[in-house]
């Protein structure tokens, strides 16, 4: 079954600290993996997109990694800020000749002052 | 560019009522889709369109209708609202429907719907 599992469900960290969010997937055939940030009351916004051949992609303080062999990805946030408080969603695209998107349930991050 | 816009932002319906959620994009994107987001679950695809005049069902289409008469607009109609349709609805668009690695998907701000 094509699934995307994220951990932890929620996370609380202090401002300035680093954190890593995990994404495991069983989606096949794999096309690409995306991380989105969703602020409360807003739609998801793309952070990174990685293909099979890319094992790391950065966007400012956000760095995503991908291990296509173990079907795992992580999102590392460096020097967290209060504005990083949001849900982070891992999304895997299936390449079936059509456009099939599998969403994870997200990790809710709270950054405290 | 306004990107993807959705109206209304909030809506309360009674069971059995019908309504239309509006979605528009000004990026000339071919692919548009509707998702619902429920607590503890990933977004689920309701309906999608690969271009004007072409629509298809997603993962959870029952109770919803769509049409695509123009490239810009993709309204979602609830035929007879049920409490199980209480959710947050997101419209999204992208340049094309292909699984291209850089075919970024843009989401609207969402409509929070409550059915009593």
Tab-separated table of C-alpha atoms in Angstrom:
chain	number	residue	atom	x	y	z
A	1	UNK	CA	0.000	0.000	0.000
A	2	UNK	CA	1.262	3.465	-0.882
A	3	UNK	CA	1.713	5.372	2.372
A	4	UNK	CA	3.666	8.261	3.849
A	5	UNK	CA	4.330	8.168	7.575
A	6	UNK	CA	5.704	11.144	9.501
A	7	UNK	CA	7.197	11.359	12.953
A	8	UNK	CA	6.896	12.758	15.472
A	9	UNK	CA	3.253	13.838	15.364
A	10	UNK	CA	4.163	16.973	17.275
A	11	UNK	CA	7.299	18.569	18.644
A	12	UNK	CA	8.082	21.446	20.990
A	13	UNK	CA	11.485	23.132	20.850
A	14	UNK	CA	13.039	26.311	22.185
A	15	UNK	CA	13.797	29.194	19.885
A	16	UNK	CA	17.301	28.950	18.452
A	17	UNK	CA	17.484	25.152	18.706
A	18	UNK	CA	17.723	22.744	15.764
A	19	UNK	CA	15.287	19.936	15.031
A	20	UNK	CA	14.787	17.092	12.563
A	21	UNK	CA	11.482	15.775	11.274
A	22	UNK	CA	11.201	12.294	9.776
A	23	UNK	CA	9.296	10.892	6.799
A	24	UNK	CA	9.125	7.215	5.798
A	25	UNK	CA	7.294	6.135	2.676
A	26	UNK	CA	6.249	2.978	0.887
A	27	UNK	CA	5.187	4.738	-2.315
A	28	UNK	CA	6.146	3.073	-5.582
A	29	UNK	CA	7.051	3.819	-8.295
A	30	UNK	CA	8.737	6.898	-6.881
A	31	UNK	CA	8.958	10.181	-8.783
A	32	UNK	CA	9.865	12.879	-6.292
A	33	UNK	CA	9.458	13.911	-2.659
A	34	UNK	CA	8.371	17.297	-1.362
A	35	UNK	CA	8.246	19.044	1.958
A	36	UNK	CA	5.607	21.691	2.621
A	37	UNK	CA	5.136	24.173	5.444
A	38	UNK	CA	1.571	24.903	6.501
A	39	UNK	CA	0.936	27.813	8.837
A	40	UNK	CA	-2.244	27.708	10.921
A	41	UNK	CA	-5.216	28.731	8.798
A	42	UNK	CA	-3.216	28.778	5.562
A	43	UNK	CA	-2.580	26.471	2.645
A	44	UNK	CA	0.644	24.435	2.334
A	45	UNK	CA	3.665	26.180	0.829
A	46	UNK	CA	6.451	24.267	-0.901
A	47	UNK	CA	9.845	24.153	0.839
A	48	UNK	CA	11.821	21.595	-1.175
A	49	UNK	CA	11.403	19.156	-4.056
A	50	UNK	CA	13.821	16.228	-4.484
A	51	UNK	CA	14.113	13.657	-7.226
A	52	UNK	CA	15.455	10.118	-6.939
A	53	UNK	CA	19.000	11.243	-7.697
A	54	UNK	CA	19.091	14.103	-5.179
A	55	UNK	CA	19.972	13.277	-1.583
A	56	UNK	CA	19.928	16.780	-0.133
A	57	UNK	CA	18.223	20.090	-0.876
A	58	UNK	CA	18.349	23.322	1.091
A	59	UNK	CA	16.036	26.302	1.334
A	60	UNK	CA	17.469	28.815	3.780
A	61	UNK	CA	17.450	27.260	7.251
A	62	UNK	CA	15.568	24.210	5.954
A	63	UNK	CA	17.548	21.211	4.676
A	64	UNK	CA	15.838	18.108	3.361
A	65	UNK	CA	17.573	14.779	2.854
A	66	UNK	CA	16.442	11.754	0.890
A	67	UNK	CA	17.570	8.137	1.030
A	68	UNK	CA	15.733	6.468	-1.826
A	69	UNK	CA	17.158	3.058	-0.921
A	70	UNK	CA	15.643	3.029	2.561
A	71	UNK	CA	12.692	5.221	1.491
A	72	UNK	CA	13.335	7.781	4.184
A	73	UNK	CA	13.509	11.547	4.185
A	74	UNK	CA	14.187	14.118	6.855
A	75	UNK	CA	13.704	17.852	7.204
A	76	UNK	CA	16.273	19.623	9.364
A	77	UNK	CA	15.522	23.093	10.684
A	78	UNK	CA	18.514	25.085	11.868
A	79	UNK	CA	18.401	27.863	14.472
A	80	UNK	CA	14.630	27.732	14.814
A	81	UNK	CA	12.551	30.899	14.948
A	82	UNK	CA	9.085	31.542	16.358
A	83	UNK	CA	7.828	31.820	12.774
A	84	UNK	CA	8.823	28.198	12.182
A	85	UNK	CA	5.824	27.147	14.292
A	86	UNK	CA	3.689	25.324	11.741
A	87	UNK	CA	2.825	21.901	10.365
A	88	UNK	CA	5.357	20.293	8.065
A	89	UNK	CA	3.981	17.915	5.491
A	90	UNK	CA	5.921	15.272	3.564
A	91	UNK	CA	4.506	14.470	0.129
A	92	UNK	CA	5.563	11.721	-2.259
A	93	UNK	CA	4.654	11.725	-5.952
A	94	UNK	CA	4.017	8.412	-7.684
A	95	UNK	CA	5.109	8.078	-11.277
A	96	UNK	CA	2.374	5.938	-12.785
A	97	UNK	CA	2.165	7.818	-16.049
A	98	UNK	CA	-0.330	10.073	-14.300
A	99	UNK	CA	-0.133	12.491	-11.388
A	100	UNK	CA	-0.631	10.727	-8.027
A	101	UNK	CA	0.207	12.610	-4.843
A	102	UNK	CA	0.440	10.891	-1.448
A	103	UNK	CA	0.375	13.213	1.586
A	104	UNK	CA	1.672	12.495	5.045
A	105	UNK	CA	-0.390	13.609	8.042
A	106	UNK	CA	2.254	16.164	9.012
A	107	UNK	CA	4.353	17.039	12.046
A	108	UNK	CA	3.133	19.941	14.173
A	109	UNK	CA	6.118	22.016	15.344
A	110	UNK	CA	5.860	24.506	18.190
A	111	UNK	CA	8.771	26.878	18.740
A	112	UNK	CA	8.767	28.536	22.170
A	113	UNK	CA	10.573	31.688	23.229
B	1	UNK	CA	-0.295	37.650	-9.333
B	2	UNK	CA	-2.898	36.741	-6.729
B	3	UNK	CA	-1.985	33.053	-7.056
B	4	UNK	CA	-4.771	30.686	-5.988
B	5	UNK	CA	-7.780	32.311	-4.360
B	6	UNK	CA	-10.677	30.626	-2.588
B	7	UNK	CA	-14.030	31.893	-1.349
B	8	UNK	CA	-15.583	31.825	1.134
B	9	UNK	CA	-13.020	31.464	3.919
B	10	UNK	CA	-15.605	30.090	6.361
B	11	UNK	CA	-19.021	28.531	5.822
B	12	UNK	CA	-21.627	26.874	8.025
B	13	UNK	CA	-24.309	24.732	6.399
B	14	UNK	CA	-27.219	22.678	7.598
B	15	UNK	CA	-27.499	19.044	6.580
B	16	UNK	CA	-29.031	18.764	3.135
B	17	UNK	CA	-28.096	22.241	1.945
B	18	UNK	CA	-26.033	22.702	-1.191
B	19	UNK	CA	-23.314	25.203	-1.910
B	20	UNK	CA	-20.387	25.964	-4.180
B	21	UNK	CA	-16.828	26.595	-3.067
B	22	UNK	CA	-15.050	28.914	-5.468
B	23	UNK	CA	-11.455	28.565	-6.641
B	24	UNK	CA	-9.567	30.699	-9.127
B	25	UNK	CA	-5.962	30.974	-10.263
B	26	UNK	CA	-4.240	33.600	-12.392
B	27	UNK	CA	-1.083	31.662	-13.297
B	28	UNK	CA	-2.485	30.023	-16.456
B	29	UNK	CA	-2.064	26.602	-14.877
B	30	UNK	CA	-3.588	23.621	-16.631
B	31	UNK	CA	-3.887	21.343	-13.602
B	32	UNK	CA	-6.255	22.174	-10.756
B	33	UNK	CA	-7.427	20.033	-7.891
B	34	UNK	CA	-9.528	19.999	-4.744
B	35	UNK	CA	-8.421	18.417	-1.469
B	36	UNK	CA	-9.957	18.024	1.933
B	37	UNK	CA	-7.913	18.087	5.115
B	38	UNK	CA	-9.170	16.344	8.235
B	39	UNK	CA	-7.456	16.200	11.650
B	40	UNK	CA	-4.739	13.558	11.873
B	41	UNK	CA	-4.920	12.727	8.174
B	42	UNK	CA	-3.052	13.763	5.081
B	43	UNK	CA	-4.774	15.813	2.411
B	44	UNK	CA	-7.061	13.692	0.273
B	45	UNK	CA	-7.841	14.357	-3.367
B	46	UNK	CA	-11.528	14.940	-4.165
B	47	UNK	CA	-11.550	15.873	-7.859
B	48	UNK	CA	-9.043	17.198	-10.338
B	49	UNK	CA	-8.851	18.738	-13.782
B	50	UNK	CA	-6.062	18.568	-16.349
B	51	UNK	CA	-7.495	21.396	-18.433
B	52	UNK	CA	-10.641	23.295	-19.336
B	53	UNK	CA	-13.499	20.905	-20.029
B	54	UNK	CA	-11.733	17.890	-18.466
B	55	UNK	CA	-12.363	16.656	-14.934
B	56	UNK	CA	-11.863	13.371	-13.113
B	57	UNK	CA	-12.453	11.806	-9.736
B	58	UNK	CA	-9.877	11.595	-7.025
B	59	UNK	CA	-9.720	9.499	-3.902
B	60	UNK	CA	-12.889	10.744	-2.153
B	61	UNK	CA	-15.317	12.119	-4.794
B	62	UNK	CA	-18.687	11.058	-3.355
B	63	UNK	CA	-20.990	13.961	-2.561
B	64	UNK	CA	-19.029	16.482	-4.645
B	65	UNK	CA	-19.243	17.729	-8.218
B	66	UNK	CA	-16.845	19.871	-10.226
B	67	UNK	CA	-16.708	21.567	-13.588
B	68	UNK	CA	-13.974	23.413	-15.478
B	69	UNK	CA	-15.390	25.789	-18.054
B	70	UNK	CA	-12.338	28.068	-18.046
B	71	UNK	CA	-8.634	27.631	-17.303
B	72	UNK	CA	-8.907	30.033	-14.369
B	73	UNK	CA	-11.875	28.682	-12.395
B	74	UNK	CA	-12.555	25.326	-10.756
B	75	UNK	CA	-15.614	25.401	-8.463
B	76	UNK	CA	-16.485	22.552	-6.105
B	77	UNK	CA	-20.170	21.852	-5.496
B	78	UNK	CA	-21.585	20.082	-2.488
B	79	UNK	CA	-24.861	18.569	-3.629
B	80	UNK	CA	-26.482	17.772	-0.275
B	81	UNK	CA	-24.217	18.591	2.639
B	82	UNK	CA	-23.629	15.984	5.334
B	83	UNK	CA	-21.823	16.300	8.694
B	84	UNK	CA	-19.108	13.985	7.312
B	85	UNK	CA	-18.198	16.768	4.896
B	86	UNK	CA	-17.136	19.041	7.736
B	87	UNK	CA	-13.516	19.724	6.828
B	88	UNK	CA	-11.058	22.256	5.492
B	89	UNK	CA	-11.024	22.365	1.707
B	90	UNK	CA	-7.997	23.379	-0.329
B	91	UNK	CA	-7.794	24.158	-3.994
B	92	UNK	CA	-4.430	23.767	-5.729
B	93	UNK	CA	-2.973	24.378	-9.156
B	94	UNK	CA	0.166	23.503	-11.079
B	95	UNK	CA	1.524	24.114	-14.553
B	96	UNK	CA	0.725	20.627	-15.775
B	97	UNK	CA	-0.465	17.274	-14.507
B	98	UNK	CA	2.724	15.379	-15.178
B	99	UNK	CA	4.901	14.023	-12.368
B	100	UNK	CA	7.721	16.359	-13.363
B	101	UNK	CA	10.026	16.934	-10.468
B	102	UNK	CA	9.699	20.686	-10.713
B	103	UNK	CA	5.977	20.826	-11.331
B	104	UNK	CA	5.329	22.805	-8.179
B	105	UNK	CA	1.826	22.794	-6.754
B	106	UNK	CA	0.377	26.035	-5.343
B	107	UNK	CA	-2.368	25.924	-2.741
B	108	UNK	CA	-5.122	28.371	-1.921
B	109	UNK	CA	-5.770	29.605	1.647
B	110	UNK	CA	-8.553	27.092	2.271
B	111	UNK	CA	-12.269	27.114	3.118
B	112	UNK	CA	-13.310	25.901	6.555
B	113	UNK	CA	-16.707	24.213	6.202
B	114	UNK	CA	-18.926	23.078	9.059
B	115	UNK	CA	-22.054	21.043	8.390
B	116	UNK	CA	-24.515	20.898	11.264
